[in-house]
């Protein structure tokens, strides 16, 4: 697929507004808890994490974790850890920041990995949620937008590495 401009599904201004709302809620929830460690899931969450972190009003630290799916193309498969967090999260409050939760396999796997590092708490945040697809029973504490079956790109999300830096969420679902 070429790096063309797909149709807008969620506009840049709506994303900006929602990210600010989420950051406000997170800041309020963690107001008395000291530093929050945001763990961005590479690569898709890097833009969301950057904007969310800059909207927080509480002390925060940034970590990244990387996973890859054994599945090919757009299908989710078993998950493999590619890069663990660098800093220690033991005894610290952790927020996993995901771009999108589809089946929930990735988030379920990450919670398991991060629990083994003994943090004080783990919560989860995702910009997008495909509720109809989610099979794994996990609590998602902060959700930006619920979406349907569309394949979306932009604001960090790609299709075959294309369209990651679009400022909005676009729909590239094949129509055939
Ligand atoms: P899971 O099924 O484990 O919840 O999601 C696995 C991964 O599939 C997500 O982290 C994301 O990388 C990818 N994914 C699922 N749906 C979409 C989509 O609509 N667009 C893009 N770009 N990635 C998606």
JSON list of C-alpha atoms and ligand atoms in Angstrom, two decimals:
[
{"chain": "A", "resi": 1, "resn": "UNK", "atom": "CA", "xyz": [0.00, 0.00, 0.00]},
{"chain": "A", "resi": 2, "resn": "UNK", "atom": "CA", "xyz": [1.36, 3.43, -0.85]},
{"chain": "A", "resi": 3, "resn": "UNK", "atom": "CA", "xyz": [1.64, 6.17, 1.74]},
{"chain": "A", "resi": 4, "resn": "UNK", "atom": "CA", "xyz": [-1.49, 7.95, 0.52]},
{"chain": "A", "resi": 5, "resn": "UNK", "atom": "CA", "xyz": [-4.05, 9.84, 2.61]},
{"chain": "A", "resi": 6, "resn": "UNK", "atom": "CA", "xyz": [-6.75, 7.48, 3.86]},
{"chain": "A", "resi": 7, "resn": "UNK", "atom": "CA", "xyz": [-10.20, 8.79, 4.84]},
{"chain": "A", "resi": 8, "resn": "UNK", "atom": "CA", "xyz": [-10.44, 10.41, 8.27]},
{"chain": "A", "resi": 9, "resn": "UNK", "atom": "CA", "xyz": [-12.08, 8.28, 10.96]},
{"chain": "A", "resi": 10, "resn": "UNK", "atom": "CA", "xyz": [-11.06, 10.30, 14.03]},
{"chain": "A", "resi": 11, "resn": "UNK", "atom": "CA", "xyz": [-9.98, 13.88, 13.41]},
{"chain": "A", "resi": 12, "resn": "UNK", "atom": "CA", "xyz": [-6.81, 15.37, 14.83]},
{"chain": "A", "resi": 13, "resn": "UNK", "atom": "CA", "xyz": [-8.78, 17.86, 16.96]},
{"chain": "A", "resi": 14, "resn": "UNK", "atom": "CA", "xyz": [-10.93, 15.06, 18.45]},
{"chain": "A", "resi": 15, "resn": "UNK", "atom": "CA", "xyz": [-7.81, 13.07, 19.33]},
{"chain": "A", "resi": 16, "resn": "UNK", "atom": "CA", "xyz": [-6.22, 16.13, 20.95]},
{"chain": "A", "resi": 17, "resn": "UNK", "atom": "CA", "xyz": [-9.32, 16.79, 23.02]},
{"chain": "A", "resi": 18, "resn": "UNK", "atom": "CA", "xyz": [-9.71, 13.16, 24.14]},
{"chain": "A", "resi": 19, "resn": "UNK", "atom": "CA", "xyz": [-6.01, 12.77, 25.02]},
{"chain": "A", "resi": 20, "resn": "UNK", "atom": "CA", "xyz": [-6.27, 15.88, 27.22]},
{"chain": "A", "resi": 21, "resn": "UNK", "atom": "CA", "xyz": [-9.37, 14.41, 28.93]},
{"chain": "A", "resi": 22, "resn": "UNK", "atom": "CA", "xyz": [-7.63, 11.10, 29.57]},
{"chain": "A", "resi": 23, "resn": "UNK", "atom": "CA", "xyz": [-4.56, 12.89, 30.93]},
{"chain": "A", "resi": 24, "resn": "UNK", "atom": "CA", "xyz": [-6.78, 14.92, 33.24]},
{"chain": "A", "resi": 25, "resn": "UNK", "atom": "CA", "xyz": [-8.43, 11.78, 34.59]},
{"chain": "A", "resi": 26, "resn": "UNK", "atom": "CA", "xyz": [-5.13, 9.97, 35.04]},
{"chain": "A", "resi": 27, "resn": "UNK", "atom": "CA", "xyz": [-3.59, 13.00, 36.76]},
{"chain": "A", "resi": 28, "resn": "UNK", "atom": "CA", "xyz": [-6.52, 13.12, 39.19]},
{"chain": "A", "resi": 29, "resn": "UNK", "atom": "CA", "xyz": [-6.44, 9.38, 39.88]},
{"chain": "A", "resi": 30, "resn": "UNK", "atom": "CA", "xyz": [-2.71, 9.40, 40.65]},
{"chain": "A", "resi": 31, "resn": "UNK", "atom": "CA", "xyz": [-2.55, 12.80, 42.36]},
{"chain": "A", "resi": 32, "resn": "UNK", "atom": "CA", "xyz": [-1.47, 11.39, 45.73]},
{"chain": "A", "resi": 33, "resn": "UNK", "atom": "CA", "xyz": [0.54, 8.43, 44.53]},
{"chain": "A", "resi": 34, "resn": "UNK", "atom": "CA", "xyz": [3.94, 9.88, 43.62]},
{"chain": "A", "resi": 35, "resn": "UNK", "atom": "CA", "xyz": [5.58, 9.20, 40.29]},
{"chain": "A", "resi": 36, "resn": "UNK", "atom": "CA", "xyz": [3.72, 7.26, 37.58]},
{"chain": "A", "resi": 37, "resn": "UNK", "atom": "CA", "xyz": [5.74, 5.12, 35.17]},
{"chain": "A", "resi": 38, "resn": "UNK", "atom": "CA", "xyz": [4.19, 5.23, 31.70]},
{"chain": "A", "resi": 39, "resn": "UNK", "atom": "CA", "xyz": [5.16, 2.20, 29.66]},
{"chain": "A", "resi": 40, "resn": "UNK", "atom": "CA", "xyz": [4.59, 2.74, 25.96]},
{"chain": "A", "resi": 41, "resn": "UNK", "atom": "CA", "xyz": [4.15, -0.31, 23.75]},
{"chain": "A", "resi": 42, "resn": "UNK", "atom": "CA", "xyz": [6.31, 0.08, 20.64]},
{"chain": "A", "resi": 43, "resn": "UNK", "atom": "CA", "xyz": [5.95, 0.96, 18.00]},
{"chain": "A", "resi": 44, "resn": "UNK", "atom": "CA", "xyz": [2.31, 1.97, 17.71]},
{"chain": "A", "resi": 45, "resn": "UNK", "atom": "CA", "xyz": [1.93, 3.88, 21.01]},
{"chain": "A", "resi": 46, "resn": "UNK", "atom": "CA", "xyz": [4.84, 6.29, 20.60]},
{"chain": "A", "resi": 47, "resn": "UNK", "atom": "CA", "xyz": [2.83, 9.32, 19.51]},
{"chain": "A", "resi": 48, "resn": "UNK", "atom": "CA", "xyz": [-0.05, 8.71, 21.91]},
{"chain": "A", "resi": 49, "resn": "UNK", "atom": "CA", "xyz": [2.42, 8.25, 24.77]},
{"chain": "A", "resi": 50, "resn": "UNK", "atom": "CA", "xyz": [4.23, 11.50, 23.91]},
{"chain": "A", "resi": 51, "resn": "UNK", "atom": "CA", "xyz": [1.01, 13.53, 23.84]},
{"chain": "A", "resi": 52, "resn": "UNK", "atom": "CA", "xyz": [-0.49, 11.84, 26.90]},
{"chain": "A", "resi": 53, "resn": "UNK", "atom": "CA", "xyz": [2.70, 12.33, 28.94]},
{"chain": "A", "resi": 54, "resn": "UNK", "atom": "CA", "xyz": [2.92, 16.00, 28.04]},
{"chain": "A", "resi": 55, "resn": "UNK", "atom": "CA", "xyz": [-0.67, 16.57, 29.17]},
{"chain": "A", "resi": 56, "resn": "UNK", "atom": "CA", "xyz": [-0.19, 14.98, 32.61]},
{"chain": "A", "resi": 57, "resn": "UNK", "atom": "CA", "xyz": [0.17, 17.25, 35.62]},
{"chain": "A", "resi": 58, "resn": "UNK", "atom": "CA", "xyz": [1.70, 14.60, 37.91]},
{"chain": "A", "resi": 59, "resn": "UNK", "atom": "CA", "xyz": [5.33, 13.41, 38.18]},
{"chain": "A", "resi": 60, "resn": "UNK", "atom": "CA", "xyz": [5.96, 10.78, 35.50]},
{"chain": "A", "resi": 61, "resn": "UNK", "atom": "CA", "xyz": [8.69, 8.63, 34.05]},
{"chain": "A", "resi": 62, "resn": "UNK", "atom": "CA", "xyz": [8.78, 7.08, 30.59]},
{"chain": "A", "resi": 63, "resn": "UNK", "atom": "CA", "xyz": [9.65, 3.51, 29.66]},
{"chain": "A", "resi": 64, "resn": "UNK", "atom": "CA", "xyz": [9.09, 1.48, 26.52]},
{"chain": "A", "resi": 65, "resn": "UNK", "atom": "CA", "xyz": [8.45, -2.19, 25.89]},
{"chain": "A", "resi": 66, "resn": "UNK", "atom": "CA", "xyz": [8.32, -3.90, 22.52]},
{"chain": "A", "resi": 67, "resn": "UNK", "atom": "CA", "xyz": [6.44, -6.99, 21.45]},
{"chain": "A", "resi": 68, "resn": "UNK", "atom": "CA", "xyz": [5.86, -8.69, 18.18]},
{"chain": "A", "resi": 69, "resn": "UNK", "atom": "CA", "xyz": [3.11, -10.96, 17.06]},
{"chain": "A", "resi": 70, "resn": "UNK", "atom": "CA", "xyz": [3.83, -14.39, 15.62]},
{"chain": "A", "resi": 71, "resn": "UNK", "atom": "CA", "xyz": [0.84, -13.87, 13.32]},
{"chain": "A", "resi": 72, "resn": "UNK", "atom": "CA", "xyz": [1.45, -12.35, 9.93]},
{"chain": "A", "resi": 73, "resn": "UNK", "atom": "CA", "xyz": [-0.23, -9.38, 8.26]},
{"chain": "A", "resi": 74, "resn": "UNK", "atom": "CA", "xyz": [-3.14, -7.94, 10.13]},
{"chain": "A", "resi": 75, "resn": "UNK", "atom": "CA", "xyz": [-4.03, -11.08, 12.10]},
{"chain": "A", "resi": 76, "resn": "UNK", "atom": "CA", "xyz": [-3.14, -11.17, 15.78]},
{"chain": "A", "resi": 77, "resn": "UNK", "atom": "CA", "xyz": [-1.22, -14.21, 16.88]},
{"chain": "A", "resi": 78, "resn": "UNK", "atom": "CA", "xyz": [0.78, -15.31, 19.91]},
{"chain": "A", "resi": 79, "resn": "UNK", "atom": "CA", "xyz": [2.88, -12.55, 21.38]},
{"chain": "A", "resi": 80, "resn": "UNK", "atom": "CA", "xyz": [6.66, -12.47, 21.87]},
{"chain": "A", "resi": 81, "resn": "UNK", "atom": "CA", "xyz": [8.70, -10.00, 23.96]},
{"chain": "A", "resi": 82, "resn": "UNK", "atom": "CA", "xyz": [11.22, -8.13, 21.80]},
{"chain": "A", "resi": 83, "resn": "UNK", "atom": "CA", "xyz": [12.40, -5.53, 24.34]},
{"chain": "A", "resi": 84, "resn": "UNK", "atom": "CA", "xyz": [11.71, -5.36, 28.07]},
{"chain": "A", "resi": 85, "resn": "UNK", "atom": "CA", "xyz": [11.61, -2.14, 30.13]},
{"chain": "A", "resi": 86, "resn": "UNK", "atom": "CA", "xyz": [15.09, -0.80, 30.96]},
{"chain": "A", "resi": 87, "resn": "UNK", "atom": "CA", "xyz": [14.52, 0.79, 34.36]},
{"chain": "A", "resi": 88, "resn": "UNK", "atom": "CA", "xyz": [13.31, -1.05, 37.47]},
{"chain": "A", "resi": 89, "resn": "UNK", "atom": "CA", "xyz": [9.56, -0.80, 38.05]},
{"chain": "A", "resi": 90, "resn": "UNK", "atom": "CA", "xyz": [9.61, -2.69, 41.34]},
{"chain": "A", "resi": 91, "resn": "UNK", "atom": "CA", "xyz": [7.38, -0.94, 43.90]},
{"chain": "A", "resi": 92, "resn": "UNK", "atom": "CA", "xyz": [6.35, 1.76, 41.38]},
{"chain": "A", "resi": 93, "resn": "UNK", "atom": "CA", "xyz": [2.95, 2.61, 39.92]},
{"chain": "A", "resi": 94, "resn": "UNK", "atom": "CA", "xyz": [2.78, 1.57, 36.28]},
{"chain": "A", "resi": 95, "resn": "UNK", "atom": "CA", "xyz": [0.45, 2.54, 33.44]},
{"chain": "A", "resi": 96, "resn": "UNK", "atom": "CA", "xyz": [0.69, 0.48, 30.24]},
{"chain": "A", "resi": 97, "resn": "UNK", "atom": "CA", "xyz": [0.01, 2.74, 27.26]},
{"chain": "A", "resi": 98, "resn": "UNK", "atom": "CA", "xyz": [-1.22, 0.90, 24.15]},
{"chain": "A", "resi": 99, "resn": "UNK", "atom": "CA", "xyz": [-2.24, 2.20, 20.74]},
{"chain": "A", "resi": 100, "resn": "UNK", "atom": "CA", "xyz": [-5.06, -0.29, 20.22]},
{"chain": "A", "resi": 101, "resn": "UNK", "atom": "CA", "xyz": [-6.56, -3.30, 21.98]},
{"chain": "A", "resi": 102, "resn": "UNK", "atom": "CA", "xyz": [-7.99, -5.80, 19.53]},
{"chain": "A", "resi": 103, "resn": "UNK", "atom": "CA", "xyz": [-8.19, -9.40, 20.83]},
{"chain": "A", "resi": 104, "resn": "UNK", "atom": "CA", "xyz": [-6.48, -8.34, 24.07]},
{"chain": "A", "resi": 105, "resn": "UNK", "atom": "CA", "xyz": [-3.71, -10.94, 23.64]},
{"chain": "A", "resi": 106, "resn": "UNK", "atom": "CA", "xyz": [-0.95, -8.33, 23.67]},
{"chain": "A", "resi": 107, "resn": "UNK", "atom": "CA", "xyz": [-2.22, -6.48, 26.71]},
{"chain": "A", "resi": 108, "resn": "UNK", "atom": "CA", "xyz": [-2.87, -9.72, 28.62]},
{"chain": "A", "resi": 109, "resn": "UNK", "atom": "CA", "xyz": [0.66, -10.89, 27.83]},
{"chain": "A", "resi": 110, "resn": "UNK", "atom": "CA", "xyz": [2.19, -7.54, 28.86]},
{"chain": "A", "resi": 111, "resn": "UNK", "atom": "CA", "xyz": [0.35, -7.48, 32.18]},
{"chain": "A", "resi": 112, "resn": "UNK", "atom": "CA", "xyz": [1.82, -10.93, 32.92]},
{"chain": "A", "resi": 113, "resn": "UNK", "atom": "CA", "xyz": [5.37, -9.82, 32.04]},
{"chain": "A", "resi": 114, "resn": "UNK", "atom": "CA", "xyz": [5.15, -6.59, 34.04]},
{"chain": "A", "resi": 115, "resn": "UNK", "atom": "CA", "xyz": [3.57, -8.25, 37.09]},
{"chain": "A", "resi": 116, "resn": "UNK", "atom": "CA", "xyz": [6.68, -10.40, 37.31]},
{"chain": "A", "resi": 117, "resn": "UNK", "atom": "CA", "xyz": [8.67, -7.17, 37.95]},
{"chain": "A", "resi": 118, "resn": "UNK", "atom": "CA", "xyz": [6.62, -6.56, 41.15]},
{"chain": "A", "resi": 119, "resn": "UNK", "atom": "CA", "xyz": [5.30, -3.02, 40.57]},
{"chain": "A", "resi": 120, "resn": "UNK", "atom": "CA", "xyz": [3.14, -1.33, 43.24]},
{"chain": "A", "resi": 121, "resn": "UNK", "atom": "CA", "xyz": [0.22, -1.35, 40.77]},
{"chain": "A", "resi": 122, "resn": "UNK", "atom": "CA", "xyz": [-0.55, -1.83, 37.09]},
{"chain": "A", "resi": 123, "resn": "UNK", "atom": "CA", "xyz": [-3.25, -0.04, 35.14]},
{"chain": "A", "resi": 124, "resn": "UNK", "atom": "CA", "xyz": [-3.91, 0.01, 31.43]},
{"chain": "A", "resi": 125, "resn": "UNK", "atom": "CA", "xyz": [-4.65, 2.74, 28.93]},
{"chain": "A", "resi": 126, "resn": "UNK", "atom": "CA", "xyz": [-5.40, 2.43, 25.23]},
{"chain": "A", "resi": 127, "resn": "UNK", "atom": "CA", "xyz": [-6.21, 5.04, 22.63]},
{"chain": "A", "resi": 128, "resn": "UNK", "atom": "CA", "xyz": [-8.46, 2.67, 20.67]},
{"chain": "A", "resi": 129, "resn": "UNK", "atom": "CA", "xyz": [-10.48, -0.40, 21.61]},
{"chain": "A", "resi": 130, "resn": "UNK", "atom": "CA", "xyz": [-12.13, -2.92, 19.29]},
{"chain": "A", "resi": 131, "resn": "UNK", "atom": "CA", "xyz": [-14.59, -4.15, 21.90]},
{"chain": "A", "resi": 132, "resn": "UNK", "atom": "CA", "xyz": [-16.27, -6.62, 19.51]},
{"chain": "A", "resi": 133, "resn": "UNK", "atom": "CA", "xyz": [-12.96, -8.44, 19.03]},
{"chain": "A", "resi": 134, "resn": "UNK", "atom": "CA", "xyz": [-11.65, -8.55, 22.58]},
{"chain": "A", "resi": 135, "resn": "UNK", "atom": "CA", "xyz": [-11.49, -12.14, 23.83]},
{"chain": "A", "resi": 136, "resn": "UNK", "atom": "CA", "xyz": [-9.07, -11.86, 26.75]},
{"chain": "A", "resi": 137, "resn": "UNK", "atom": "CA", "xyz": [-10.69, -10.89, 30.05]},
{"chain": "A", "resi": 138, "resn": "UNK", "atom": "CA", "xyz": [-8.70, -7.80, 31.06]},
{"chain": "A", "resi": 139, "resn": "UNK", "atom": "CA", "xyz": [-9.66, -4.53, 32.69]},
{"chain": "A", "resi": 140, "resn": "UNK", "atom": "CA", "xyz": [-8.82, -1.52, 30.55]},
{"chain": "A", "resi": 141, "resn": "UNK", "atom": "CA", "xyz": [-8.78, 1.45, 32.89]},
{"chain": "A", "resi": 142, "resn": "UNK", "atom": "CA", "xyz": [-8.59, 4.27, 30.34]},
{"chain": "A", "resi": 143, "resn": "UNK", "atom": "CA", "xyz": [-9.98, 4.07, 26.79]},
{"chain": "A", "resi": 144, "resn": "UNK", "atom": "CA", "xyz": [-9.78, 6.87, 24.23]},
{"chain": "A", "resi": 145, "resn": "UNK", "atom": "CA", "xyz": [-12.26, 5.68, 21.61]},
{"chain": "A", "resi": 146, "resn": "UNK", "atom": "CA", "xyz": [-14.27, 2.54, 20.97]},
{"chain": "A", "resi": 147, "resn": "UNK", "atom": "CA", "xyz": [-14.13, 1.53, 17.30]},
{"chain": "A", "resi": 148, "resn": "UNK", "atom": "CA", "xyz": [-15.56, -1.28, 15.17]},
{"chain": "A", "resi": 149, "resn": "UNK", "atom": "CA", "xyz": [-13.90, -3.74, 12.81]},
{"chain": "A", "resi": 150, "resn": "UNK", "atom": "CA", "xyz": [-12.01, -1.16, 10.77]},
{"chain": "A", "resi": 151, "resn": "UNK", "atom": "CA", "xyz": [-8.27, -1.42, 10.17]},
{"chain": "A", "resi": 152, "resn": "UNK", "atom": "CA", "xyz": [-6.95, 1.94, 11.24]},
{"chain": "A", "resi": 153, "resn": "UNK", "atom": "CA", "xyz": [-3.70, 3.83, 10.69]},
{"chain": "A", "resi": 154, "resn": "UNK", "atom": "CA", "xyz": [-2.13, 7.08, 11.77]},
{"chain": "A", "resi": 155, "resn": "UNK", "atom": "CA", "xyz": [-1.20, 8.70, 15.08]},
{"chain": "A", "resi": 156, "resn": "UNK", "atom": "CA", "xyz": [1.40, 5.94, 15.53]},
{"chain": "A", "resi": 157, "resn": "UNK", "atom": "CA", "xyz": [-0.48, 3.06, 13.95]},
{"chain": "A", "resi": 158, "resn": "UNK", "atom": "CA", "xyz": [0.64, 1.61, 10.64]},
{"chain": "A", "resi": 159, "resn": "UNK", "atom": "CA", "xyz": [-0.27, -0.76, 7.90]},
{"chain": "A", "resi": 160, "resn": "UNK", "atom": "CA", "xyz": [2.95, -2.39, 6.66]},
{"chain": "A", "resi": 161, "resn": "UNK", "atom": "CA", "xyz": [4.89, 0.60, 8.13]},
{"chain": "A", "resi": 162, "resn": "UNK", "atom": "CA", "xyz": [2.87, 3.11, 6.10]},
{"chain": "A", "resi": 163, "resn": "UNK", "atom": "CA", "xyz": [0.86, 6.04, 7.45]},
{"chain": "A", "resi": 164, "resn": "UNK", "atom": "CA", "xyz": [2.27, 5.92, 11.01]},
{"chain": "A", "resi": 165, "resn": "UNK", "atom": "CA", "xyz": [2.78, 9.67, 11.17]},
{"chain": "A", "resi": 166, "resn": "UNK", "atom": "CA", "xyz": [-0.59, 10.76, 9.86]},
{"chain": "A", "resi": 167, "resn": "UNK", "atom": "CA", "xyz": [-1.91, 13.32, 12.36]},
{"chain": "A", "resi": 168, "resn": "UNK", "atom": "CA", "xyz": [-5.39, 11.70, 12.44]},
{"chain": "A", "resi": 169, "resn": "UNK", "atom": "CA", "xyz": [-6.79, 8.15, 12.64]},
{"chain": "A", "resi": 170, "resn": "UNK", "atom": "CA", "xyz": [-7.59, 6.97, 9.13]},
{"chain": "A", "resi": 171, "resn": "UNK", "atom": "CA", "xyz": [-9.50, 3.96, 7.89]},
{"chain": "A", "resi": 172, "resn": "UNK", "atom": "CA", "xyz": [-7.72, 1.65, 5.44]},
{"chain": "A", "resi": 173, "resn": "UNK", "atom": "CA", "xyz": [-10.07, -1.32, 5.73]},
{"chain": "A", "resi": 174, "resn": "UNK", "atom": "CA", "xyz": [-10.08, -3.13, 2.36]},
{"chain": "A", "resi": 175, "resn": "UNK", "atom": "CA", "xyz": [-13.47, -2.73, 0.70]},
{"chain": "A", "resi": 176, "resn": "UNK", "atom": "CA", "xyz": [-13.50, -5.93, -1.42]},
{"chain": "B", "resi": 1, "resn": "LIG", "atom": "P1", "xyz": [-4.32, -7.63, 20.15]},
{"chain": "B", "resi": 1, "resn": "LIG", "atom": "O1", "xyz": [-5.14, -8.49, 19.23]},
{"chain": "B", "resi": 1, "resn": "LIG", "atom": "O2", "xyz": [-3.20, -8.41, 20.77]},
{"chain": "B", "resi": 1, "resn": "LIG", "atom": "O3", "xyz": [-5.17, -6.90, 21.15]},
{"chain": "B", "resi": 1, "resn": "LIG", "atom": "O4", "xyz": [-3.67, -6.51, 19.25]},
{"chain": "B", "resi": 1, "resn": "LIG", "atom": "C1", "xyz": [-2.45, -6.79, 18.64]},
{"chain": "B", "resi": 1, "resn": "LIG", "atom": "C2", "xyz": [-1.93, -5.66, 17.84]},
{"chain": "B", "resi": 1, "resn": "LIG", "atom": "O5", "xyz": [-2.60, -5.70, 16.60]},
{"chain": "B", "resi": 1, "resn": "LIG", "atom": "C3", "xyz": [-2.09, -4.24, 18.31]},
{"chain": "B", "resi": 1, "resn": "LIG", "atom": "O6", "xyz": [-1.16, -3.82, 19.28]},
{"chain": "B", "resi": 1, "resn": "LIG", "atom": "C4", "xyz": [-1.81, -3.53, 17.00]},
{"chain": "B", "resi": 1, "resn": "LIG", "atom": "O7", "xyz": [-0.42, -3.47, 16.77]},
{"chain": "B", "resi": 1, "resn": "LIG", "atom": "C5", "xyz": [-2.44, -4.47, 16.00]},
{"chain": "B", "resi": 1, "resn": "LIG", "atom": "N1", "xyz": [-3.74, -3.98, 15.55]},
{"chain": "B", "resi": 1, "resn": "LIG", "atom": "C6", "xyz": [-4.96, -4.46, 15.81]},
{"chain": "B", "resi": 1, "resn": "LIG", "atom": "N2", "xyz": [-5.91, -3.77, 15.16]},
{"chain": "B", "resi": 1, "resn": "LIG", "atom": "C7", "xyz": [-5.25, -2.81, 14.44]},
{"chain": "B", "resi": 1, "resn": "LIG", "atom": "C8", "xyz": [-5.66, -1.79, 13.52]},
{"chain": "B", "resi": 1, "resn": "LIG", "atom": "O8", "xyz": [-6.85, -1.55, 13.22]},
{"chain": "B", "resi": 1, "resn": "LIG", "atom": "N3", "xyz": [-4.66, -1.03, 12.99]},
{"chain": "B", "resi": 1, "resn": "LIG", "atom": "C9", "xyz": [-3.34, -1.22, 13.28]},
{"chain": "B", "resi": 1, "resn": "LIG", "atom": "N4", "xyz": [-2.46, -0.43, 12.69]},
{"chain": "B", "resi": 1, "resn": "LIG", "atom": "N5", "xyz": [-2.92, -2.17, 14.13]},
{"chain": "B", "resi": 1, "resn": "LIG", "atom": "C10", "xyz": [-3.86, -2.96, 14.70]}
]
